[in-house]
CSV table of C-alpha atoms and ligand atoms in Angstrom, one decimal:
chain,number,residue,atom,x,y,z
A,1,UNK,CA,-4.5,19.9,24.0
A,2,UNK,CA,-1.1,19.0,23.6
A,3,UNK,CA,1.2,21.0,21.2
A,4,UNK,CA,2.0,19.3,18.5
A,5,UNK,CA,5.2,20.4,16.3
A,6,UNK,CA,4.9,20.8,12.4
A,7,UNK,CA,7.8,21.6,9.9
A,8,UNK,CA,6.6,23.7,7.0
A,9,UNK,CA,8.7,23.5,3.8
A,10,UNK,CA,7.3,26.2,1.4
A,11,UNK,CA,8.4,25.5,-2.0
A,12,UNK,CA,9.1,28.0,-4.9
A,13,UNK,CA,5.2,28.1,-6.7
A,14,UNK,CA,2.9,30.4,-6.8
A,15,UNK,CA,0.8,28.7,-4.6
A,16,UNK,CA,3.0,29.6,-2.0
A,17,UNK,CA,1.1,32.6,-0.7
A,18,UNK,CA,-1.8,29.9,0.2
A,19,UNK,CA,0.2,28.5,2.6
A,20,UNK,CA,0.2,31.9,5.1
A,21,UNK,CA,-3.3,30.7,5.5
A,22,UNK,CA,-2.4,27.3,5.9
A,23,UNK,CA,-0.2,28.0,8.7
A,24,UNK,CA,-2.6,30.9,10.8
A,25,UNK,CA,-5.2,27.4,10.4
A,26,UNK,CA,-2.5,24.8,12.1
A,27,UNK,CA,-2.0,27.7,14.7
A,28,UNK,CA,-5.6,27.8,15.3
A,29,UNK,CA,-5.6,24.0,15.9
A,30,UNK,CA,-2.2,24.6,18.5
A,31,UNK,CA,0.0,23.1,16.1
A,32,UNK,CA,3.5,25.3,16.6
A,33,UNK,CA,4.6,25.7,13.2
A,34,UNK,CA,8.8,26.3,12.0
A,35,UNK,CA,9.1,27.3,8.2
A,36,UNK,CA,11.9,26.2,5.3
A,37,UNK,CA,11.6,28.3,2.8
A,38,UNK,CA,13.1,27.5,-0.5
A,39,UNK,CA,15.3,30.2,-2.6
A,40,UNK,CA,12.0,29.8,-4.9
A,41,UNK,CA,9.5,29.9,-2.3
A,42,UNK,CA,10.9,33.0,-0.8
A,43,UNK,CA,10.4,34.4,-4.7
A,44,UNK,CA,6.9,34.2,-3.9
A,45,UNK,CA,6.6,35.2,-0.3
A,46,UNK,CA,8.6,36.8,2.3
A,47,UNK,CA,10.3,35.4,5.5
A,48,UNK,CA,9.2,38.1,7.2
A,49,UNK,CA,5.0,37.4,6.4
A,50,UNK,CA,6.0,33.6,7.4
A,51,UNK,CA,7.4,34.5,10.4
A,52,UNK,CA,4.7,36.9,11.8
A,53,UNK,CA,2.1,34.1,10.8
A,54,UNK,CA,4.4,31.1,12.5
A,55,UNK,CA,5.9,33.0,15.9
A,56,UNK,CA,9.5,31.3,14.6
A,57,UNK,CA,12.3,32.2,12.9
A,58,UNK,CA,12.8,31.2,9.3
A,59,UNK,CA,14.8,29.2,7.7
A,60,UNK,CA,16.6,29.3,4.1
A,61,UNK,CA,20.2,28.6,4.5
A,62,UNK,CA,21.7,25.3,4.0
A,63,UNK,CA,25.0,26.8,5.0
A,64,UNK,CA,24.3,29.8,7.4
A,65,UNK,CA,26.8,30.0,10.3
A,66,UNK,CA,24.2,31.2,12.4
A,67,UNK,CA,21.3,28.9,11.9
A,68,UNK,CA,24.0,25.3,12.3
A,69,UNK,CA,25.1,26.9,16.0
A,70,UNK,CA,21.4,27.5,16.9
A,71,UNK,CA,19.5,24.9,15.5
A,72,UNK,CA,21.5,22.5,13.4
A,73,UNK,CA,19.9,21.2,10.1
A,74,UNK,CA,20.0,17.9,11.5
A,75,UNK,CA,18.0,19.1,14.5
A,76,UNK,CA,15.9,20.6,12.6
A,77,UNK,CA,13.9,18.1,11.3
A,78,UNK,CA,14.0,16.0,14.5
A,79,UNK,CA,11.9,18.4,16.5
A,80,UNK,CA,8.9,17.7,14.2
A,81,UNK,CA,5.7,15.3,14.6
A,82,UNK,CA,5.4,16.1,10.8
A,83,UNK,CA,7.2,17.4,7.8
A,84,UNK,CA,4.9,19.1,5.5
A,85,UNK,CA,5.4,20.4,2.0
A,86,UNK,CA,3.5,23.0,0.4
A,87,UNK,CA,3.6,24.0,-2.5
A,88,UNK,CA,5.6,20.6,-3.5
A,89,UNK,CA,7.0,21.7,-6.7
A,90,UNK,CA,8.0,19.4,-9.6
A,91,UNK,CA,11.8,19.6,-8.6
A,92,UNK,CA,11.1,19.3,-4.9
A,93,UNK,CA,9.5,16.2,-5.8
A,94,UNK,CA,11.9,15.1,-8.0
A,95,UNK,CA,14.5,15.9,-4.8
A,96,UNK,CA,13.0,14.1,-2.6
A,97,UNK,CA,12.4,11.0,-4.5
A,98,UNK,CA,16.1,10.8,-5.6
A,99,UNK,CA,17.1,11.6,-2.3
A,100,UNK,CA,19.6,14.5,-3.2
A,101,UNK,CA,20.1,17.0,-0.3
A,102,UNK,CA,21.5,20.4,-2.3
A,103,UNK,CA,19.9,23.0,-0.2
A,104,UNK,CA,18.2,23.6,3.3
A,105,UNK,CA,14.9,21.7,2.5
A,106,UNK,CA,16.0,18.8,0.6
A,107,UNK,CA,18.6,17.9,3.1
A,108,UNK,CA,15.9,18.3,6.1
A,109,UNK,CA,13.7,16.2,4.6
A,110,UNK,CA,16.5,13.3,3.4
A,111,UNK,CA,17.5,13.4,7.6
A,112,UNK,CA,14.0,13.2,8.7
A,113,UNK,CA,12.4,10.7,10.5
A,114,UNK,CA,9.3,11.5,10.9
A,115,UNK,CA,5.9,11.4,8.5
A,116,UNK,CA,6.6,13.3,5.3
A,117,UNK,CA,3.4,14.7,3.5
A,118,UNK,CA,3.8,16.4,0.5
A,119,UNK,CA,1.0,18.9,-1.4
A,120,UNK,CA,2.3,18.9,-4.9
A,121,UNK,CA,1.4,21.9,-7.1
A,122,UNK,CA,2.7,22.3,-10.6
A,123,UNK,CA,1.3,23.1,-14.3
A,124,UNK,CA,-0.7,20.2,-15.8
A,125,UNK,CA,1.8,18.6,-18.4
A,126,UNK,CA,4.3,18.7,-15.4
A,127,UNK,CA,2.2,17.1,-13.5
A,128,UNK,CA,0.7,14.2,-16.1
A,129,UNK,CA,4.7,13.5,-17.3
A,130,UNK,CA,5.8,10.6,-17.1
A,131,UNK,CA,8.7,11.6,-14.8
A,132,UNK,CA,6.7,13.2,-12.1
A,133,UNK,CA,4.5,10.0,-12.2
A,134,UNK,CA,7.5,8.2,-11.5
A,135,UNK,CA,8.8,10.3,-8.8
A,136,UNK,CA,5.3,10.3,-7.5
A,137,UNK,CA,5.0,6.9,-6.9
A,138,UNK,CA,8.5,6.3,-5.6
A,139,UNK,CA,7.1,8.9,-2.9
A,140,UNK,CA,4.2,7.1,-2.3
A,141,UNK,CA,6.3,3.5,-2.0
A,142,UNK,CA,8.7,5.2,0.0
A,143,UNK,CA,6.0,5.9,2.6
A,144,UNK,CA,5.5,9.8,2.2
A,145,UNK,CA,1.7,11.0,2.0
A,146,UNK,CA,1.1,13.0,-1.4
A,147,UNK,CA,-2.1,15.2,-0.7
A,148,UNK,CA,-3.5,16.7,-3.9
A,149,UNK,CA,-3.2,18.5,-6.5
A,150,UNK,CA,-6.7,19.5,-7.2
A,151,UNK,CA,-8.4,20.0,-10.4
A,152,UNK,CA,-9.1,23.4,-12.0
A,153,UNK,CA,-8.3,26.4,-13.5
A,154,UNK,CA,-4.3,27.3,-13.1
A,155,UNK,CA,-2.1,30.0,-12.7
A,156,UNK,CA,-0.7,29.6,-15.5
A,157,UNK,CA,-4.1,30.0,-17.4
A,158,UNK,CA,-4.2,26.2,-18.2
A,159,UNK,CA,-6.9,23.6,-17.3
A,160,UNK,CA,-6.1,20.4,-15.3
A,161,UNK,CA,-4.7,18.9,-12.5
A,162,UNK,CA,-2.0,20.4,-10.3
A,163,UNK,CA,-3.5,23.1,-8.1
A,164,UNK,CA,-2.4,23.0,-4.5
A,165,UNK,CA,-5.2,20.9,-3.0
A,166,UNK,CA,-7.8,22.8,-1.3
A,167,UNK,CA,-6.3,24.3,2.2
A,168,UNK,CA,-9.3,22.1,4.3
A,169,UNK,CA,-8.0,19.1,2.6
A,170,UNK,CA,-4.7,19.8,3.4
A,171,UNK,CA,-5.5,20.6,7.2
A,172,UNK,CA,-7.6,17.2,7.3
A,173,UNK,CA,-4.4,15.4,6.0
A,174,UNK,CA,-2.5,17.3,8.9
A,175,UNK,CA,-5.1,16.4,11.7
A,176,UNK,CA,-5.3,12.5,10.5
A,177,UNK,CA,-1.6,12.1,10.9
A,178,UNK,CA,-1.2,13.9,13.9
A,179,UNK,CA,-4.0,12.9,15.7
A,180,UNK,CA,-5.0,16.4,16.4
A,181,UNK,CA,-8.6,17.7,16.1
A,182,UNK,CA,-12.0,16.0,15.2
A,183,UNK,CA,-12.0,14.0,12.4
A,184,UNK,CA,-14.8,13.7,10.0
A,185,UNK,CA,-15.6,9.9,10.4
A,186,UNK,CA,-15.7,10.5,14.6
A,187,UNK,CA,-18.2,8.6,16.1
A,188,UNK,CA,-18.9,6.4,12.9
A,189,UNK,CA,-18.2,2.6,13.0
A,190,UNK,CA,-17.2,0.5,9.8
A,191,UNK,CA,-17.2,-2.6,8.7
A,192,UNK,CA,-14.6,-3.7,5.5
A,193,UNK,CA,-14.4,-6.8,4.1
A,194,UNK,CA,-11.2,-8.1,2.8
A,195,UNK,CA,-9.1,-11.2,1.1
A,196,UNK,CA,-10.6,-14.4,-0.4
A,197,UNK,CA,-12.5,-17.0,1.3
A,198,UNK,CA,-11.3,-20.3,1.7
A,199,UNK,CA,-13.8,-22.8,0.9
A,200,UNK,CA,-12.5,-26.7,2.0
A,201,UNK,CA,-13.0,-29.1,0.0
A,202,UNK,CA,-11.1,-31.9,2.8
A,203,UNK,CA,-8.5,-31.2,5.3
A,204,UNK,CA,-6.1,-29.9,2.9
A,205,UNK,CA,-7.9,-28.5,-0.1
A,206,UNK,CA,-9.9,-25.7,-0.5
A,207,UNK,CA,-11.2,-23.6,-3.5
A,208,UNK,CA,-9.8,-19.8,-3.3
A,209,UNK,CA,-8.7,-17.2,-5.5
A,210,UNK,CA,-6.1,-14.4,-6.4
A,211,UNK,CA,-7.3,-11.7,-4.1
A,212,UNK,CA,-4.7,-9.8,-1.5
A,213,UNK,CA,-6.7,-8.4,0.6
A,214,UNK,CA,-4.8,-5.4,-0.1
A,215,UNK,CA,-7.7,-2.6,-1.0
A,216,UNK,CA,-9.6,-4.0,1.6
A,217,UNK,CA,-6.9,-3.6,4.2
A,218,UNK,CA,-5.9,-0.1,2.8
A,219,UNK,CA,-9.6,0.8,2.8
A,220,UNK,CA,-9.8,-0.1,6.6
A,221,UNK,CA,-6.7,1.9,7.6
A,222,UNK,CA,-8.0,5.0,5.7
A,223,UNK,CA,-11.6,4.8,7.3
A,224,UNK,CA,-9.8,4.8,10.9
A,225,UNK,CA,-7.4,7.5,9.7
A,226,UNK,CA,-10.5,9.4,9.8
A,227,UNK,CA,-11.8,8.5,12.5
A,228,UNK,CA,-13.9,5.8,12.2
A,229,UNK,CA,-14.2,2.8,14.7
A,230,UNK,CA,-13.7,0.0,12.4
A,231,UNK,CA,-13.8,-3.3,12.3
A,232,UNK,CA,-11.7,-5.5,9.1
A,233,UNK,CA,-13.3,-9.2,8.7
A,234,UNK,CA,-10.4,-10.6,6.5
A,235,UNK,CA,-9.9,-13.6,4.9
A,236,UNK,CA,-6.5,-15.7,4.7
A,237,UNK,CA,-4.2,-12.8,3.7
A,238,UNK,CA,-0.6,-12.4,4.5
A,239,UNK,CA,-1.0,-8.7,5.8
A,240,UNK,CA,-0.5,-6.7,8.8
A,241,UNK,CA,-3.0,-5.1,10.2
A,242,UNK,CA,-3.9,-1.4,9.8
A,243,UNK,CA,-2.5,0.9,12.7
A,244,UNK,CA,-5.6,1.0,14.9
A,245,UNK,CA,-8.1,-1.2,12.7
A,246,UNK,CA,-9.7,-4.0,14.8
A,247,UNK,CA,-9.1,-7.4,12.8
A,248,UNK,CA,-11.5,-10.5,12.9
A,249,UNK,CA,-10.0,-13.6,10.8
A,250,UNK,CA,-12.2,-15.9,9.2
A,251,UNK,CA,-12.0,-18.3,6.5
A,252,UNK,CA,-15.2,-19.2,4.3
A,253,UNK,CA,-17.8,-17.2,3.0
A,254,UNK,CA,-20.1,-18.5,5.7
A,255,UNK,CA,-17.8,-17.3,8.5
A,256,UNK,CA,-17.6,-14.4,6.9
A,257,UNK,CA,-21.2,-13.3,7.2
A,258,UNK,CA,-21.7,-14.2,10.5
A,259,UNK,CA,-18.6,-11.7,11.4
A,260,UNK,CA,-20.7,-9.3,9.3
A,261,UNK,CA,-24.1,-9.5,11.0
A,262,UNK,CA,-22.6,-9.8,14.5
A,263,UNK,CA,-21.1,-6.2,13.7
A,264,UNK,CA,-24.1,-4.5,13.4
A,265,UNK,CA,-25.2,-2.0,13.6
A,266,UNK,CA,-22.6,0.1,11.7
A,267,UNK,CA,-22.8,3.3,9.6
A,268,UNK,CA,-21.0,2.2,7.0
A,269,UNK,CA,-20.3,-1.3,5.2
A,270,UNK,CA,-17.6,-1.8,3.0
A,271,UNK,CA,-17.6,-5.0,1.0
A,272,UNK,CA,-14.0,-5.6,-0.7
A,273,UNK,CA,-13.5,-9.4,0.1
A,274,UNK,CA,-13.1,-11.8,-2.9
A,275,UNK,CA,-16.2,-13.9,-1.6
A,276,UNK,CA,-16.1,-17.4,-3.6
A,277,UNK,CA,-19.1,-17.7,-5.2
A,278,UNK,CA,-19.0,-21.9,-4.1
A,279,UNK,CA,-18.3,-23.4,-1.7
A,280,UNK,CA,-18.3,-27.8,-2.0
A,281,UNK,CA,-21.6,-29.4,-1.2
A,282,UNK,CA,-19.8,-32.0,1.6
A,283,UNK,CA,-16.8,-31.4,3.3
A,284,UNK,CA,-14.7,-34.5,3.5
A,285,UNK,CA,-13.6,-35.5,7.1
A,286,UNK,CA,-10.7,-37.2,5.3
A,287,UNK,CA,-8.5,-36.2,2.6
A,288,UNK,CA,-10.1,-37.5,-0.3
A,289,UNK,CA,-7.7,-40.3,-2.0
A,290,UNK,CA,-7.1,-40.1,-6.1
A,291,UNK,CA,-8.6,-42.6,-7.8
A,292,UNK,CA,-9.1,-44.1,-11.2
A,293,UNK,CA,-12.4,-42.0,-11.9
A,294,UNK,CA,-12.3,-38.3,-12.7
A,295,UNK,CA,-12.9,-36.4,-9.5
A,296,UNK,CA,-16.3,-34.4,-9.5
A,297,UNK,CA,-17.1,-31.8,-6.2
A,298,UNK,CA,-20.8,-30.7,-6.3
A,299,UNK,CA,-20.9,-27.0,-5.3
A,300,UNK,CA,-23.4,-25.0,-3.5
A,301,UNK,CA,-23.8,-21.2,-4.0
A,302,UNK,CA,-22.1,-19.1,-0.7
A,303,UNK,CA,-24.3,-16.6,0.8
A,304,UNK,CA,-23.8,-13.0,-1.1
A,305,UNK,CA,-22.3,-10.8,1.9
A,306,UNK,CA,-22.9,-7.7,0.8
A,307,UNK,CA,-26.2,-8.4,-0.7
A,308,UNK,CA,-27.7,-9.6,2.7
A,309,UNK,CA,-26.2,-6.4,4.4
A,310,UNK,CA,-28.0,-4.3,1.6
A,311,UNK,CA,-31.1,-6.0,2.1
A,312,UNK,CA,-31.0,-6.4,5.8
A,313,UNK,CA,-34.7,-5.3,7.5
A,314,UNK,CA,-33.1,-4.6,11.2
A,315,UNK,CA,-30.1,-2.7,11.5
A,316,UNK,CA,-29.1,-1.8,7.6
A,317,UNK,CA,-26.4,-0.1,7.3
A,318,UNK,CA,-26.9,3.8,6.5
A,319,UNK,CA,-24.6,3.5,3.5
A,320,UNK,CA,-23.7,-0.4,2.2
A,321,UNK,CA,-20.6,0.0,-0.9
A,322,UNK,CA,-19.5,-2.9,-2.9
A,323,UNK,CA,-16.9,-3.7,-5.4
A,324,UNK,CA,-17.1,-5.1,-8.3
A,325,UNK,CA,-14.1,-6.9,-9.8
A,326,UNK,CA,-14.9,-7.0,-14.0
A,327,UNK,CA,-12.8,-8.4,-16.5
A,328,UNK,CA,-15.6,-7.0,-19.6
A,329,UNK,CA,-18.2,-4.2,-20.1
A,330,UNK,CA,-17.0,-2.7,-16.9
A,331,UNK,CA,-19.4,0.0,-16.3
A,332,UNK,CA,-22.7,-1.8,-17.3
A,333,UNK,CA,-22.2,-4.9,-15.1
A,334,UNK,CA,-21.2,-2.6,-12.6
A,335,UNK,CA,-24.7,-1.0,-13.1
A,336,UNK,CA,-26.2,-4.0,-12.7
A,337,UNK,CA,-24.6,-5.0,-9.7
A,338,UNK,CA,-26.0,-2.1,-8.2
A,339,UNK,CA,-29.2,-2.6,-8.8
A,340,UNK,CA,-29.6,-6.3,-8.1
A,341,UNK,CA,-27.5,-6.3,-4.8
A,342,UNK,CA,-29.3,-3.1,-3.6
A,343,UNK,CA,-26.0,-1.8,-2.6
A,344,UNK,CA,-25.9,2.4,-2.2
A,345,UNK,CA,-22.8,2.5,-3.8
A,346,UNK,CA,-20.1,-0.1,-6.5
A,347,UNK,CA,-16.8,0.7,-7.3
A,348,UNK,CA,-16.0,-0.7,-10.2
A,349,UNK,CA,-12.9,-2.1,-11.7
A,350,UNK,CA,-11.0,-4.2,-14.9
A,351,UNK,CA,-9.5,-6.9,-13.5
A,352,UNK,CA,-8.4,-8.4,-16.4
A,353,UNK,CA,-5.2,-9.9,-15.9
A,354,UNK,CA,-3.0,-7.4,-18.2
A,355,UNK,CA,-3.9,-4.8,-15.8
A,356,UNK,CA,-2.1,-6.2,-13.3
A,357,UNK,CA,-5.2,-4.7,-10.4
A,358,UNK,CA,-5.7,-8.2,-9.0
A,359,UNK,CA,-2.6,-8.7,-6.4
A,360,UNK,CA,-0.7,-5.3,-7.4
A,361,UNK,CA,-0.4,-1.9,-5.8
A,362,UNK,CA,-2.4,0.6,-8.2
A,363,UNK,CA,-5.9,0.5,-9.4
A,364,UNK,CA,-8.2,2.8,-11.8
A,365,UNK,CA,-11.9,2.3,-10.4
A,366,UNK,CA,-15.2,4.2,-11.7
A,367,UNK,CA,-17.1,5.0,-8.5
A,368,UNK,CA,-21.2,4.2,-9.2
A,369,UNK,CA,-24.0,5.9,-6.9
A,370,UNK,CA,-27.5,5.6,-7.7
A,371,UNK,CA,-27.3,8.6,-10.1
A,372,UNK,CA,-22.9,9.2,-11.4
A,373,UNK,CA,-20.1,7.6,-11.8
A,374,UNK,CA,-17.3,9.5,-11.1
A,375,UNK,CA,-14.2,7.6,-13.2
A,376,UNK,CA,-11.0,8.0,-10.8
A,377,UNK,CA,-7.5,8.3,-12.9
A,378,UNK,CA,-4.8,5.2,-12.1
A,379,UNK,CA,-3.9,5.6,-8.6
A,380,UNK,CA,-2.3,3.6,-5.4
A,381,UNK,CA,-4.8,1.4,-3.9
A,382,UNK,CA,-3.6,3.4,-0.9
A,383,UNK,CA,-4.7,6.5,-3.1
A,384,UNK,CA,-7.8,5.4,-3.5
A,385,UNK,CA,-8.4,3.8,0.0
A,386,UNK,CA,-8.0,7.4,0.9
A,387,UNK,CA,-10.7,9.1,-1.7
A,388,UNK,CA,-12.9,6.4,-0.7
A,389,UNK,CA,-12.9,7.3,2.6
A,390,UNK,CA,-13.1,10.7,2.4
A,391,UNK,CA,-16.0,10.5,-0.2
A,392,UNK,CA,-17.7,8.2,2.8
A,393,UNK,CA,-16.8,11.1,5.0
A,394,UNK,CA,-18.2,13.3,2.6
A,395,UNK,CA,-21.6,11.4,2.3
A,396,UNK,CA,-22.1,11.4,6.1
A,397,UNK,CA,-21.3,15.2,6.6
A,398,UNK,CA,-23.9,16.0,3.9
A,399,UNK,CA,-26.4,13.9,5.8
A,400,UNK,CA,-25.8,15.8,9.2
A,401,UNK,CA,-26.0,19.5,7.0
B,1,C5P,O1,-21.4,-10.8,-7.5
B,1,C5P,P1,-19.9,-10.4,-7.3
B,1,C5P,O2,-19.1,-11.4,-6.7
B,1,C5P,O3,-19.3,-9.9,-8.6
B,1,C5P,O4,-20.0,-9.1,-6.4
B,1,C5P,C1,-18.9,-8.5,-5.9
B,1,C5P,C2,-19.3,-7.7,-4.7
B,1,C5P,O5,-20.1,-8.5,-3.8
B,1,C5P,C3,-18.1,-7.4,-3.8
B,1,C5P,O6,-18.3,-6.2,-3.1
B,1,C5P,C4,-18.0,-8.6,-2.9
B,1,C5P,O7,-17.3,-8.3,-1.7
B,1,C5P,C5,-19.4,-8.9,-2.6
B,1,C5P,N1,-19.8,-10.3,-2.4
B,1,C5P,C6,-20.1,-10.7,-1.2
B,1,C5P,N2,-20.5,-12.0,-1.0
B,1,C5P,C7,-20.4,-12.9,-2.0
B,1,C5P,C8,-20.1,-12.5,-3.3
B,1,C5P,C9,-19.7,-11.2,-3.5
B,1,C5P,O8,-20.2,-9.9,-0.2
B,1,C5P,N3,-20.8,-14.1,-1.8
């Protein structure tokens, strides 16, 4: 397997003494390891247990004589596939999301060009202020992969989020974006849905609706990222496509589920698209002219994707999700989408227009199974493509067991 190269930036938390074992598992997996170790990580642990564990010098000084004529800060964090930080403390975060570069780490990771992934680990009120939020998503727009915290009990005796995520989680992270390793989803093939339908009405009209596609596309990228096969039937959107996702464009609802059936069998089915519910009874060949009279379309109902795929007799697939989009009594239409589509799973969510969901970048979903709901806090849709897909992961790996 080839080697590949990962720069560790330990931060100044106690958490810091979790990441020996992280790097003795990225050495198991041939991943060559070099370590930054902030003035407050190396309060916590000591260069010399890092560098037993990593093979490799360590490095601490932003301004060591020694280290620029050997290695070069600059160098430093060109040699890497991946820069990852763990523990990510509050004021690393805050660092690298104002882009100040005072010491050794926060000037590596300002000159790097390479994936950035960051395992944040902090008390709970840091954690929840408004200020880490901030600097959070500025990370998360600015392209850098925030993994964790976890939930739990915390060193500081408090309750909440803002453990170090869970070292496996950490090494999946690690594996996905360097392509090292099996992945959970290997040898799985999904099917997402995504965008509106386009339903014509004549040559140049056609009912539609707000959708982005953007869930769906961010669902589809997170499935392959761990390594499912997957195939994205999108509507008219105006995205790119995930790295690695096959794309099939369609435009009505009909379309739509012909894609779907002629990409069975998969594992999994993911229905995000924003399927219109009508599509016109006749299609004009012509544009259709004003006139004096008020305009009237008859409609006919569109064929309900998801519902078909949850109801199919040949080929179902082992686990069918679906989303519902609610703008009142979230959680009990949700139920009863469940039920009367047959679905295994519905994520759930308020669209109502002051939350800004529909068309915008975060999202707050409850996710329903046939016996919880697990209610997700306000997250990235790229956030919570990401759980998604590991909680599909996590579905199919209890299966196997
Ligand atoms: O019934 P409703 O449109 O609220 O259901 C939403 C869920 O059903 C979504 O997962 C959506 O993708 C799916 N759906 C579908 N085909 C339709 C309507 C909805 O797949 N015609």
């Amino acid at each position: 397997m080839q080697t590949k190269f990962n720069y560790l930036i330990i931060g100044g938390g106690i958490a810091a003494y979790k990441t020996l074992d992280l790097i003795r598992r990225l050495r198991d997996m041939h991943v060559s390891v070099r370590a930054i170790l902030t003035d407050g990580g190396a309060q916590f642990i000591t260069p010399l247990s890092v560098a037993s564990l990593t093979g490799e010098k360590v490095y601490t000084d932003l301004f060591s004589l020694t280290d620029e004529t050997e290695m070069g800060h600059i160098r430093l964090s060109r040699d890497a596939d991946l820069v990852l930080v763990a523990p990510a403390t509050a004021n690393l975060i805050a660092k690298i999301a104002s882009g100040r570069a005072d010491d050794l780490a926060s000037t590596t990771l300002l000159a790097a060009n390479k994936p950035v992934m960051v395992c944040p680990s902090m008390n709970v009120e840091m954690w929840l202020k408004p200020s880490t939020r901030r600097n959070i998503m500025q990370l998360e727009a600015d392209g850098v992969t925030v993994v964790g915290p976890a939930s739990g009990d915390l060193a500081c005796g408090e309750f909440g989020e803002g453990r170090l995520a869970e070292i496996n989680d950490i090494i999946l992270a690690v594996k996905r974006s360097l392509g090292v390793g099996n992945l959970p989803l290997n040898g799985r093939r999904a099917l997402v849905t995504a965008g509106p339908t386009h339903e014509a009405i004549d040559p140049v009209r056609y009912i539609a609706n707000r959708s982005s596609g953007k869930q769906g596309y961010a669902i589809s990228g997170a499935l392959h990222r761990l390594g499912a096969e997957t195939l994205l039937i999108s509507g008219p959107t105006n995205l790119g496509t995930p790295e690695g996702v096959e794309r099939l464009d369609i435009t009505s609802a009909d379309e739509m589920l012909a894609a779907a059936e002629a990409a069975l069998p998969v594992d999994v089915a993911i229905c995000v698209a924003a399927v219109s519910d009508w599509k016109p009874k006749h299609l004009s060949c012509q544009k259709i002219k004003k006139g004096s009279k008020p305009m009237l379309i008859d409609l006919l109902e569109n064929p309900d994707i998801l519902r078909q795929l949850s109801r199919a007799r040949n080929n179902r697939p082992n686990l069918v999700i679906g989303f519902a989009a609610e703008t009142n009594q979230v959680l009990e239409n949700a139920k009863a989408k469940l039920l009367a589509k047959k679905c295994d799973w519905i994520v759930a969510n308020n669209v109502s227009l002051e939350t800004g969901i529909l068309g915008g970048d975060q999202t707050e979903v409850h996710l329903l199974t046939s016996d919880k709901v697990e209610s997700w806090p306000v997250m990235s849709k790229q956030k919570m493509a990401a759980r998604l897909a590991e909680s599909v992961a996590k579905y199919f790996t209890l299966q196997a067991s």
